[in-house]
Coordinates of C-alpha atoms in Angstrom, one line a residue:
Chain A
M1 CA 0.3 0.1 0.0
N2 CA 1.5 3.2 -1.3
L3 CA -0.5 6.4 -0.9
L4 CA 0.5 10.0 -1.8
I5 CA -1.6 13.1 -1.9
E6 CA 0.8 15.6 -3.9
K7 CA 0.0 19.3 -3.9
L8 CA -3.9 19.1 -4.2
S9 CA -5.5 21.8 -4.8
R10 CA -9.2 22.4 -5.8
R11 CA -11.0 25.5 -7.1
F12 CA -15.0 26.1 -7.3
E13 CA -16.6 28.3 -9.0
S14 CA -19.3 29.7 -6.7
E15 CA -22.8 31.3 -8.5
G16 CA -21.6 34.6 -8.6
G17 CA -18.7 33.4 -10.9
E18 CA -16.0 34.0 -8.1
A19 CA -13.2 31.5 -7.6
V20 CA -13.3 30.1 -4.0
N21 CA -10.3 28.2 -3.1
A22 CA -11.5 24.9 -0.8
L23 CA -8.0 23.0 -0.8
C24 CA -4.7 24.7 -1.1
E25 CA -1.6 22.1 -1.8
I26 CA -2.2 19.6 0.3
S27 CA 0.8 17.0 0.4
L28 CA 0.5 14.0 2.4
E29 CA 2.4 10.4 2.4
V30 CA 0.1 7.8 4.2
M31 CA 1.9 4.9 5.6
E32 CA 0.2 1.4 5.3
G33 CA -1.6 0.8 8.5
E34 CA -1.9 4.1 9.7
F35 CA -4.9 5.4 11.0
I36 CA -5.1 8.8 9.9
C37 CA -7.6 11.9 11.5
I38 CA -8.1 14.7 9.0
L39 CA -9.0 17.7 11.7
G40 CA -10.3 21.1 10.9
P41 CA -13.3 23.6 11.5
S42 CA -16.3 23.2 9.2
G43 CA -16.0 24.6 5.6
C44 CA -11.9 23.9 5.5
G45 CA -12.8 21.4 2.7
K46 CA -12.2 17.9 4.6
T47 CA -14.7 16.2 3.0
T48 CA -14.1 17.3 -0.1
L49 CA -10.3 16.6 0.4
L50 CA -11.8 12.8 1.1
R51 CA -14.1 13.0 -2.1
I52 CA -10.9 13.7 -4.5
I53 CA -9.1 10.5 -2.6
A54 CA -11.9 8.6 -3.3
G55 CA -11.7 9.4 -6.6
L56 CA -15.5 11.2 -6.8
E57 CA -14.2 14.5 -7.5
E58 CA -11.2 15.7 -9.4
P59 CA -8.4 18.3 -8.1
T60 CA -8.2 21.3 -9.8
Q61 CA -4.1 20.9 -9.3
G62 CA -2.1 18.3 -7.9
R63 CA -2.4 14.4 -7.8
V64 CA -3.6 11.4 -5.8
K65 CA -1.1 8.6 -6.2
M66 CA -2.2 4.9 -4.9
N67 CA 0.4 2.2 -5.7
N68 CA 2.2 4.9 -7.8
E69 CA -1.0 5.2 -9.9
E70 CA -2.8 8.5 -10.3
V71 CA -6.4 8.5 -9.0
H72 CA -9.1 9.3 -11.5
G73 CA -12.6 8.0 -10.7
P74 CA -13.1 4.9 -8.3
N75 CA -10.3 3.0 -6.9
E76 CA -10.9 -0.8 -5.9
N77 CA -8.4 0.2 -2.9
L78 CA -10.0 3.8 -2.1
V79 CA -13.3 2.9 -0.4
M80 CA -15.5 5.5 1.4
I81 CA -17.9 5.5 4.2
F82 CA -20.5 8.5 4.3
Q83 CA -21.7 10.3 7.2
D84 CA -25.4 9.0 6.0
Y85 CA -24.6 5.7 5.8
S86 CA -25.7 5.7 2.2
L87 CA -27.0 2.1 2.5
F88 CA -29.8 1.2 0.0
P89 CA -32.8 0.5 1.9
W90 CA -34.6 -1.7 -0.5
R91 CA -31.9 -4.3 0.4
N92 CA -31.4 -6.0 3.6
V93 CA -28.0 -6.6 5.6
T94 CA -26.7 -9.1 3.4
D95 CA -27.5 -7.6 0.2
N96 CA -25.8 -4.4 1.4
V97 CA -22.9 -6.2 2.2
E98 CA -22.6 -8.3 -1.4
F99 CA -23.1 -5.0 -3.3
G100 CA -19.7 -4.5 -3.8
L101 CA -18.8 -7.9 -4.7
E102 CA -22.1 -8.4 -7.0
V103 CA -20.9 -5.5 -9.4
R104 CA -17.3 -7.7 -9.6
N105 CA -19.2 -10.3 -10.8
I106 CA -17.9 -13.0 -7.8
P107 CA -19.8 -16.0 -7.8
P108 CA -23.1 -16.0 -5.1
E109 CA -21.7 -18.5 -2.9
K110 CA -18.2 -16.8 -2.4
R111 CA -19.9 -13.5 -1.6
R112 CA -22.3 -15.3 0.7
A113 CA -19.3 -16.4 2.5
K114 CA -17.3 -13.2 2.1
A115 CA -20.2 -11.0 3.2
D116 CA -20.9 -13.3 6.7
E117 CA -17.7 -12.9 7.6
Y118 CA -17.4 -9.0 7.6
I119 CA -21.0 -8.9 9.3
E120 CA -19.9 -11.1 11.9
L121 CA -16.7 -8.8 12.2
V122 CA -18.8 -5.8 13.0
G123 CA -20.9 -7.9 15.5
L124 CA -24.5 -7.7 13.3
S125 CA -24.6 -11.7 12.3
S126 CA -28.4 -11.8 13.8
F127 CA -29.4 -9.4 12.0
R128 CA -28.6 -10.4 8.4
T129 CA -31.9 -10.3 7.1
N130 CA -33.0 -7.3 8.3
F131 CA -33.6 -4.1 6.5
P132 CA -31.7 -0.5 7.0
H133 CA -34.7 1.4 8.1
E134 CA -35.4 -1.7 11.1
L135 CA -31.6 -1.0 12.4
S136 CA -30.5 1.8 14.8
G137 CA -27.8 4.6 13.5
G138 CA -25.1 3.0 14.9
M139 CA -25.8 -0.7 13.3
R140 CA -26.3 1.2 10.0
Q141 CA -22.7 2.5 10.1
R142 CA -21.7 -0.9 10.9
V143 CA -23.5 -2.6 7.8
A144 CA -21.7 0.5 5.9
V145 CA -18.3 -0.6 7.3
A146 CA -19.1 -4.1 6.6
R147 CA -19.6 -3.3 3.1
A148 CA -16.5 -1.2 2.8
L149 CA -14.8 -4.0 3.9
A150 CA -16.2 -7.0 1.9
V151 CA -14.5 -5.7 -1.1
E152 CA -11.1 -5.7 0.6
P153 CA -9.9 -2.1 -0.2
A154 CA -6.1 -1.1 1.6
V155 CA -7.6 2.0 2.7
L156 CA -10.8 3.1 4.2
L157 CA -12.1 6.7 3.9
M158 CA -14.2 7.8 6.2
D159 CA -16.1 11.0 6.5
E160 CA -17.7 11.9 9.8
P161 CA -19.1 8.3 9.9
F162 CA -20.3 9.0 13.5
G163 CA -21.4 12.7 13.0
A164 CA -25.0 12.0 13.2
L165 CA -24.7 9.4 16.4
D166 CA -25.7 10.0 19.5
A167 CA -22.3 10.3 22.4
Q168 CA -22.4 6.9 23.9
T169 CA -23.1 5.0 20.3
R170 CA -20.1 7.2 19.0
N171 CA -18.0 6.0 21.6
L172 CA -18.4 2.4 21.2
L173 CA -18.2 2.7 17.5
Q174 CA -15.0 4.7 18.3
T175 CA -13.7 1.3 19.9
E176 CA -15.0 -0.8 17.8
I177 CA -13.2 0.4 14.5
L178 CA -9.8 0.8 16.2
E179 CA -10.7 -3.3 17.2
I180 CA -11.6 -3.6 13.2
W181 CA -8.4 -1.3 12.4
N182 CA -6.4 -4.2 14.6
K183 CA -7.7 -7.0 13.0
T184 CA -7.7 -5.9 9.5
K185 CA -4.7 -4.0 9.3
K186 CA -6.5 -1.8 6.8
T187 CA -4.9 2.0 6.6
I188 CA -7.8 4.5 7.6
L189 CA -8.6 8.2 6.8
F190 CA -11.0 9.3 8.9
V191 CA -12.5 13.0 8.9
T192 CA -13.9 14.3 11.8
H193 CA -14.4 17.9 13.1
S194 CA -14.0 16.8 16.8
V195 CA -10.7 17.3 18.7
D196 CA -11.7 14.3 21.0
E197 CA -12.4 11.8 18.4
A198 CA -9.4 12.3 16.3
L199 CA -7.0 12.0 19.8
F200 CA -8.9 9.0 20.7
L201 CA -8.2 7.1 17.3
A202 CA -5.5 8.7 15.0
D203 CA -1.6 7.7 14.9
R204 CA -1.5 11.4 13.3
I205 CA -3.8 14.1 13.0
I206 CA -3.7 16.4 10.3
V207 CA -5.1 19.9 11.5
L208 CA -6.7 21.7 8.5
T209 CA -6.7 25.7 8.3
A210 CA -9.9 27.5 7.2
R211 CA -10.9 28.3 3.4
P212 CA -9.0 27.5 1.7
G213 CA -7.8 24.3 3.7
R214 CA -4.0 24.1 4.1
I215 CA -2.0 22.0 6.4
R216 CA -1.9 23.9 9.6
E217 CA 0.4 21.1 11.3
I218 CA 0.8 17.5 11.5
I219 CA 0.6 15.9 15.1
S220 CA 1.8 12.4 16.0
V221 CA -0.5 10.9 18.9
D222 CA 2.0 8.9 20.6
L223 CA -0.5 7.6 23.4
P224 CA -0.8 3.8 24.2
R225 CA -3.9 2.0 23.2
P226 CA -6.8 2.1 24.5
R227 CA -6.5 5.6 25.1
E228 CA -8.2 7.2 28.6
R229 CA -10.1 10.7 27.8
T230 CA -9.7 11.4 31.3
E231 CA -5.3 10.8 31.5
P232 CA -3.8 14.2 32.0
T233 CA -1.8 13.8 28.8
F234 CA -4.8 13.4 26.7
G235 CA -6.1 16.2 28.0
A236 CA -3.0 18.5 27.4
L237 CA -2.9 17.3 24.1
R238 CA -6.3 18.2 23.2
K239 CA -5.8 21.8 24.8
Y240 CA -2.9 22.2 22.3
V241 CA -5.0 20.9 19.3
L242 CA -7.7 23.2 20.3
S243 CA -5.3 26.0 20.5
L244 CA -4.3 24.8 16.9
I245 CA -8.1 25.1 15.6
D246 CA -8.8 27.9 17.5
Q247 CA -5.7 29.4 15.4
A248 CA -6.3 27.6 12.2
K249 CA -10.3 29.4 12.1
K250 CA -8.8 33.0 12.4
D251 CA -5.8 31.9 9.9
Chain B
M1 CA -60.3 -4.0 22.7
G2 CA -58.5 -4.2 19.2
K3 CA -61.5 -6.3 17.7
S4 CA -64.3 -4.2 18.9
I5 CA -62.3 -0.8 17.2
C6 CA -61.9 -3.4 13.9
C7 CA -65.7 -4.3 14.0
K8 CA -66.7 -0.5 14.9
K9 CA -64.6 0.5 11.8
T10 CA -66.3 -2.4 9.4
L11 CA -69.5 -0.9 10.8
I12 CA -68.9 2.4 9.9
R13 CA -67.4 1.7 6.2
I14 CA -71.1 -0.5 5.3
I15 CA -73.5 1.8 6.9
L16 CA -73.5 4.7 3.3
P17 CA -73.2 1.4 1.0
L18 CA -76.7 -0.2 3.0
I19 CA -78.3 3.1 3.1
I20 CA -78.1 3.8 -0.6
I21 CA -79.1 0.3 -1.5
I22 CA -82.5 0.4 0.6
T23 CA -83.2 4.1 -0.3
W24 CA -82.8 3.2 -4.0
E25 CA -84.8 0.1 -3.4
A26 CA -87.1 1.9 -1.6
L27 CA -87.3 4.5 -4.5
A28 CA -87.7 1.9 -7.1
Y29 CA -91.0 0.5 -6.1
L30 CA -92.0 3.8 -5.3
I31 CA -91.5 5.2 -9.0
N32 CA -92.2 1.6 -10.1
N33 CA -90.7 2.2 -13.5
E34 CA -87.9 0.2 -14.4
F35 CA -86.8 2.2 -17.5
I36 CA -85.8 5.2 -14.8
L37 CA -85.0 3.3 -11.5
P38 CA -84.6 -0.6 -11.7
K39 CA -85.1 -2.7 -8.7
I40 CA -82.3 -4.0 -6.9
E41 CA -83.3 -7.8 -7.8
S42 CA -83.4 -6.9 -11.5
I43 CA -80.0 -5.9 -11.6
L44 CA -78.8 -8.6 -9.4
L45 CA -80.3 -10.9 -12.2
V46 CA -78.2 -9.5 -14.8
L47 CA -75.1 -9.5 -12.2
L48 CA -75.9 -13.0 -11.2
T49 CA -75.8 -14.5 -14.8
P50 CA -72.7 -12.6 -15.8
T51 CA -72.2 -15.1 -18.6
A52 CA -75.7 -15.0 -20.2
D53 CA -75.8 -13.2 -23.6
I54 CA -77.4 -9.5 -23.1
L55 CA -79.6 -8.8 -26.5
G56 CA -77.4 -10.9 -28.7
S57 CA -74.4 -8.9 -27.7
G58 CA -72.7 -11.0 -25.2
G59 CA -72.4 -12.0 -21.4
L60 CA -71.1 -9.8 -18.7
I61 CA -67.9 -11.5 -18.7
G62 CA -67.2 -11.7 -22.0
N63 CA -67.2 -8.1 -22.6
A64 CA -65.3 -7.4 -19.3
A65 CA -62.8 -9.8 -20.7
I66 CA -62.9 -7.8 -23.7
S67 CA -62.6 -4.5 -22.0
I68 CA -59.5 -5.7 -19.9
T69 CA -57.5 -7.2 -22.8
R70 CA -58.1 -3.7 -24.5
V71 CA -56.9 -1.8 -21.5
L72 CA -53.8 -4.0 -20.9
I73 CA -52.7 -3.7 -24.5
G74 CA -52.9 0.1 -24.7
F75 CA -51.3 0.5 -20.6
L76 CA -48.6 -2.0 -21.8
V77 CA -47.7 0.6 -24.6
A78 CA -47.7 3.6 -22.4
A79 CA -45.5 1.5 -19.8
L80 CA -43.0 0.6 -22.4
V81 CA -42.6 4.2 -23.7
A82 CA -42.9 5.9 -20.7
I83 CA -40.6 4.1 -18.2
P84 CA -37.9 4.4 -20.5
L85 CA -38.2 8.0 -21.5
G86 CA -38.9 8.9 -17.7
I87 CA -35.9 7.5 -16.7
M88 CA -33.6 9.2 -19.4
M89 CA -35.0 12.5 -18.9
G90 CA -34.7 12.1 -14.6
R91 CA -31.3 11.1 -15.3
R92 CA -29.8 13.4 -18.0
E93 CA -30.9 17.2 -17.5
T94 CA -30.7 17.4 -21.4
V95 CA -32.7 14.8 -22.0
H96 CA -35.5 16.3 -19.6
D97 CA -35.4 19.9 -21.2
F98 CA -35.7 18.5 -25.1
F99 CA -38.8 17.0 -24.1
D100 CA -40.5 18.9 -21.7
V101 CA -42.1 21.6 -23.2
T102 CA -43.6 19.1 -25.6
I103 CA -44.8 17.1 -23.1
Q104 CA -46.2 20.1 -20.9
L105 CA -48.1 21.2 -23.9
I106 CA -49.7 17.8 -24.9
R107 CA -50.5 16.7 -21.3
P108 CA -53.5 19.1 -20.3
V109 CA -55.6 17.8 -23.6
P110 CA -57.8 15.3 -22.4
P111 CA -58.0 11.5 -24.3
L112 CA -61.5 12.3 -25.3
A113 CA -60.2 15.2 -27.4
W114 CA -57.9 12.6 -29.4
V115 CA -61.0 10.9 -30.4
P116 CA -61.5 12.7 -33.9
L117 CA -57.9 12.5 -34.6
S118 CA -57.6 9.0 -33.6
L119 CA -60.3 7.8 -35.6
A120 CA -58.7 9.8 -39.0
W121 CA -55.4 8.0 -38.1
F122 CA -56.2 4.7 -37.0
K123 CA -59.6 3.8 -38.0
I124 CA -62.2 2.5 -35.8
G125 CA -60.6 -0.5 -34.0
I126 CA -57.9 -2.0 -31.4
T127 CA -55.4 0.5 -32.9
S128 CA -57.2 3.8 -32.3
M129 CA -58.8 2.5 -28.9
A130 CA -55.3 1.4 -27.2
F131 CA -54.1 4.7 -28.8
L132 CA -56.5 6.6 -26.8
I133 CA -56.1 4.4 -23.5
A134 CA -52.2 4.4 -24.0
L135 CA -52.4 8.3 -24.0
G136 CA -54.6 8.1 -20.9
A137 CA -51.8 6.2 -18.7
F138 CA -48.9 7.8 -20.4
F139 CA -48.4 10.8 -18.2
P140 CA -48.8 10.1 -14.8
I141 CA -46.5 7.0 -15.6
L142 CA -44.0 9.1 -17.1
L143 CA -44.2 12.2 -14.7
N144 CA -43.8 9.4 -11.7
T145 CA -41.0 7.8 -13.4
M146 CA -38.8 10.9 -13.9
D147 CA -39.9 12.2 -10.1
G148 CA -38.7 8.8 -8.6
V149 CA -35.1 8.8 -10.7
K150 CA -34.9 12.3 -9.8
G151 CA -35.6 11.3 -6.0
V152 CA -32.6 8.7 -6.3
K153 CA -30.4 9.7 -3.4
R154 CA -27.1 11.3 -4.4
T155 CA -25.3 9.3 -1.9
W156 CA -26.5 6.1 -3.1
I157 CA -25.2 6.7 -6.5
E158 CA -21.9 7.3 -5.1
A159 CA -21.6 4.5 -3.1
A160 CA -22.3 2.5 -5.7
T161 CA -19.6 3.8 -8.0
N162 CA -17.0 3.5 -5.1
L163 CA -17.7 0.4 -4.6
G164 CA -16.8 -0.1 -8.1
A165 CA -20.7 0.1 -10.1
S166 CA -20.3 0.4 -14.0
E167 CA -23.1 2.9 -15.4
W168 CA -25.1 -0.2 -16.2
H169 CA -24.8 -1.5 -12.8
I170 CA -26.0 1.8 -11.2
L171 CA -29.0 1.8 -13.6
K172 CA -30.0 -1.7 -12.8
K173 CA -28.9 -1.9 -8.8
V174 CA -29.3 1.6 -7.9
V175 CA -31.8 3.9 -10.3
L176 CA -34.3 1.2 -10.9
P177 CA -34.7 -0.2 -7.5
G178 CA -34.8 3.2 -5.8
S179 CA -37.2 4.8 -8.2
A180 CA -39.3 1.4 -8.1
P181 CA -41.9 2.6 -5.5
T182 CA -42.6 6.0 -7.1
M183 CA -42.8 4.4 -10.4
W184 CA -45.4 2.0 -9.3
T185 CA -47.5 4.5 -8.0
G186 CA -47.3 6.2 -11.5
L187 CA -48.4 3.0 -12.8
R188 CA -51.3 2.8 -10.9
V189 CA -52.6 5.9 -11.4
G190 CA -52.0 5.3 -14.7
F191 CA -53.9 1.8 -14.9
G192 CA -56.8 4.1 -13.1
I193 CA -57.0 6.5 -16.2
A194 CA -56.7 3.9 -18.9
W195 CA -59.5 1.9 -17.6
M196 CA -61.7 4.9 -17.7
C197 CA -60.7 5.5 -21.2
V198 CA -61.4 1.9 -22.0
V199 CA -65.2 2.2 -21.5
A200 CA -65.0 5.8 -23.0
A201 CA -63.5 4.7 -26.4
E202 CA -66.0 1.7 -26.3
M203 CA -69.1 4.0 -26.5
L204 CA -67.7 5.5 -29.6
P205 CA -69.5 4.6 -32.7
G206 CA -68.5 1.3 -34.8
T207 CA -67.7 -0.6 -31.6
N208 CA -69.6 -3.6 -31.2
S209 CA -67.7 -5.3 -27.9
G210 CA -66.6 -4.6 -24.0
L211 CA -68.0 -3.1 -21.2
G212 CA -68.5 0.7 -22.6
Y213 CA -70.2 -0.7 -25.4
L214 CA -72.8 -3.0 -23.8
I215 CA -74.2 0.1 -21.4
M216 CA -74.6 2.3 -24.2
Y217 CA -76.5 -0.8 -26.1
A218 CA -78.4 -1.5 -23.0
Y219 CA -79.4 2.3 -23.4
N220 CA -80.6 1.7 -26.7
W221 CA -83.1 -1.1 -25.8
G222 CA -84.2 0.5 -22.5
Q223 CA -82.4 -1.7 -20.4
V224 CA -81.4 0.2 -17.2
Q225 CA -80.8 -2.8 -15.2
V226 CA -78.2 -4.0 -17.5
I227 CA -76.8 -0.2 -17.7
I228 CA -76.5 -0.5 -13.7
A229 CA -74.9 -4.0 -13.8
G230 CA -72.7 -3.3 -16.5
M231 CA -71.7 -0.1 -14.4
V232 CA -70.9 -1.9 -11.1
I233 CA -68.8 -4.8 -13.0
I234 CA -66.5 -1.4 -14.5
G235 CA -66.6 -0.3 -11.0
L236 CA -65.2 -3.7 -9.4
I237 CA -62.7 -4.5 -12.1
G238 CA -61.1 -1.2 -11.3
L239 CA -61.3 -1.9 -7.5
I240 CA -59.7 -5.0 -8.1
F241 CA -56.8 -4.0 -9.7
D242 CA -56.1 -1.0 -7.8
T243 CA -56.3 -3.5 -4.7
F244 CA -53.4 -5.6 -6.5
F245 CA -51.5 -2.4 -7.0
K246 CA -51.8 -1.1 -3.5
E247 CA -51.1 -4.6 -2.7
V248 CA -48.1 -4.9 -4.0
E249 CA -46.7 -1.3 -3.0
R250 CA -47.4 -2.5 0.6
R251 CA -45.4 -6.0 0.3
K252 CA -42.6 -4.7 -2.0
F253 CA -41.8 -0.9 -1.6
S254 CA -42.4 -0.3 2.0
W255 CA -39.4 0.8 2.6
R256 CA -39.9 4.1 1.3
E257 CA -42.4 5.3 4.0
L258 CA -40.3 3.4 6.7
D259 CA -36.8 4.7 5.3
R260 CA -37.0 8.7 7.2

């Protein structure tokens, strides 16, 4: 796995015809198996950055390289998990998880086995035949994670995946995603606006400035896992990152 | 508790039909003129012998079958044109803009206003009838299909693309199932209109079969009990088809309401 982001910029034309810089010269080398959080104030272009990496949008300048090949359009190694789950409401859990395998023309028995494996990994084995509307928000997001994992990408791109969940479910899913990360050895890029979430999860935190989004600072979080939010070292780091975000808003 | 509520509901629902039937029968005896208001038993007699020939124009069932066949042909033609067109118009802004003005202009013209033209073009027969029926069913199917396709969430399509789906997969596995509930509503409304159109079309001069023809023919012979029996059958068949559409909707497409 080799994911490289080189001097990436994105400009939008606003309705009045003036150009708005959403992202400015973002460069980043992602290590194999790393958990990276992209943190920044709202409107800093962090979602745009993730969408460009996922091949859902094109950059104005710069490039994304996956295993030394430029990314244009969907890439089998880069799979996105959206904030609003984006599950197909007419498919049950198993059929949702099988979707990516179905469009890759994997034979039915094989994709059923794969789907079962990942549904078990996210702890939803007893909900295989349930439909999304029968599941809670947290369970739906677990299905979305299983669906992404089923196509076995090298990198998971997660766009504020727990943003719509209540605090307890959110904390629970944070612990779960770390377990899944440990078991599957995936590389994860995780967009969030929660300092707490970033500190709990990440190996490295990429702090972006407000419009245009530039890299303000890259912070390595060396705290051992599982991290305790009440520890003084955690608190000190939180204070530091919050001050960075405050400055980032002013920049 | 639940049972008594259910019984009460049923009771409320049948009160009005009962009042109408009783009043009808009372009036029928009072007026005592079968040409104005036939007695319920004369109507029932026609309804209970649905295969018996009526004045040489065939039985109720035979004519109903002919009407249903005609409506199915017209409805099928409408669906075969409206669904693909609706999908394209819902998917592509340019296609929508290309057809929109024409469609908005033709849509308000009632199918019956097409009768002279359809007779001039296709003469009397199944073609002109199918044409009128198809016109009636076309627009609700088209517009609902278009709305359904437009209502397909962007994240569904993006998630599918991101998971490696081709354009064809997205159409087959996301756009079609995602818009199917709204499309089905269009088919249901379209069928209702098609059924009304067939009865109207069968009243055109030169027709010699179908429920619309039968009640018009009965009128010429002063057989009012046949007219009413025919109307009851027309209503019942419409109800049966609508119930079928509703039932499929409830079983297959309930996710639309439940998926916030």
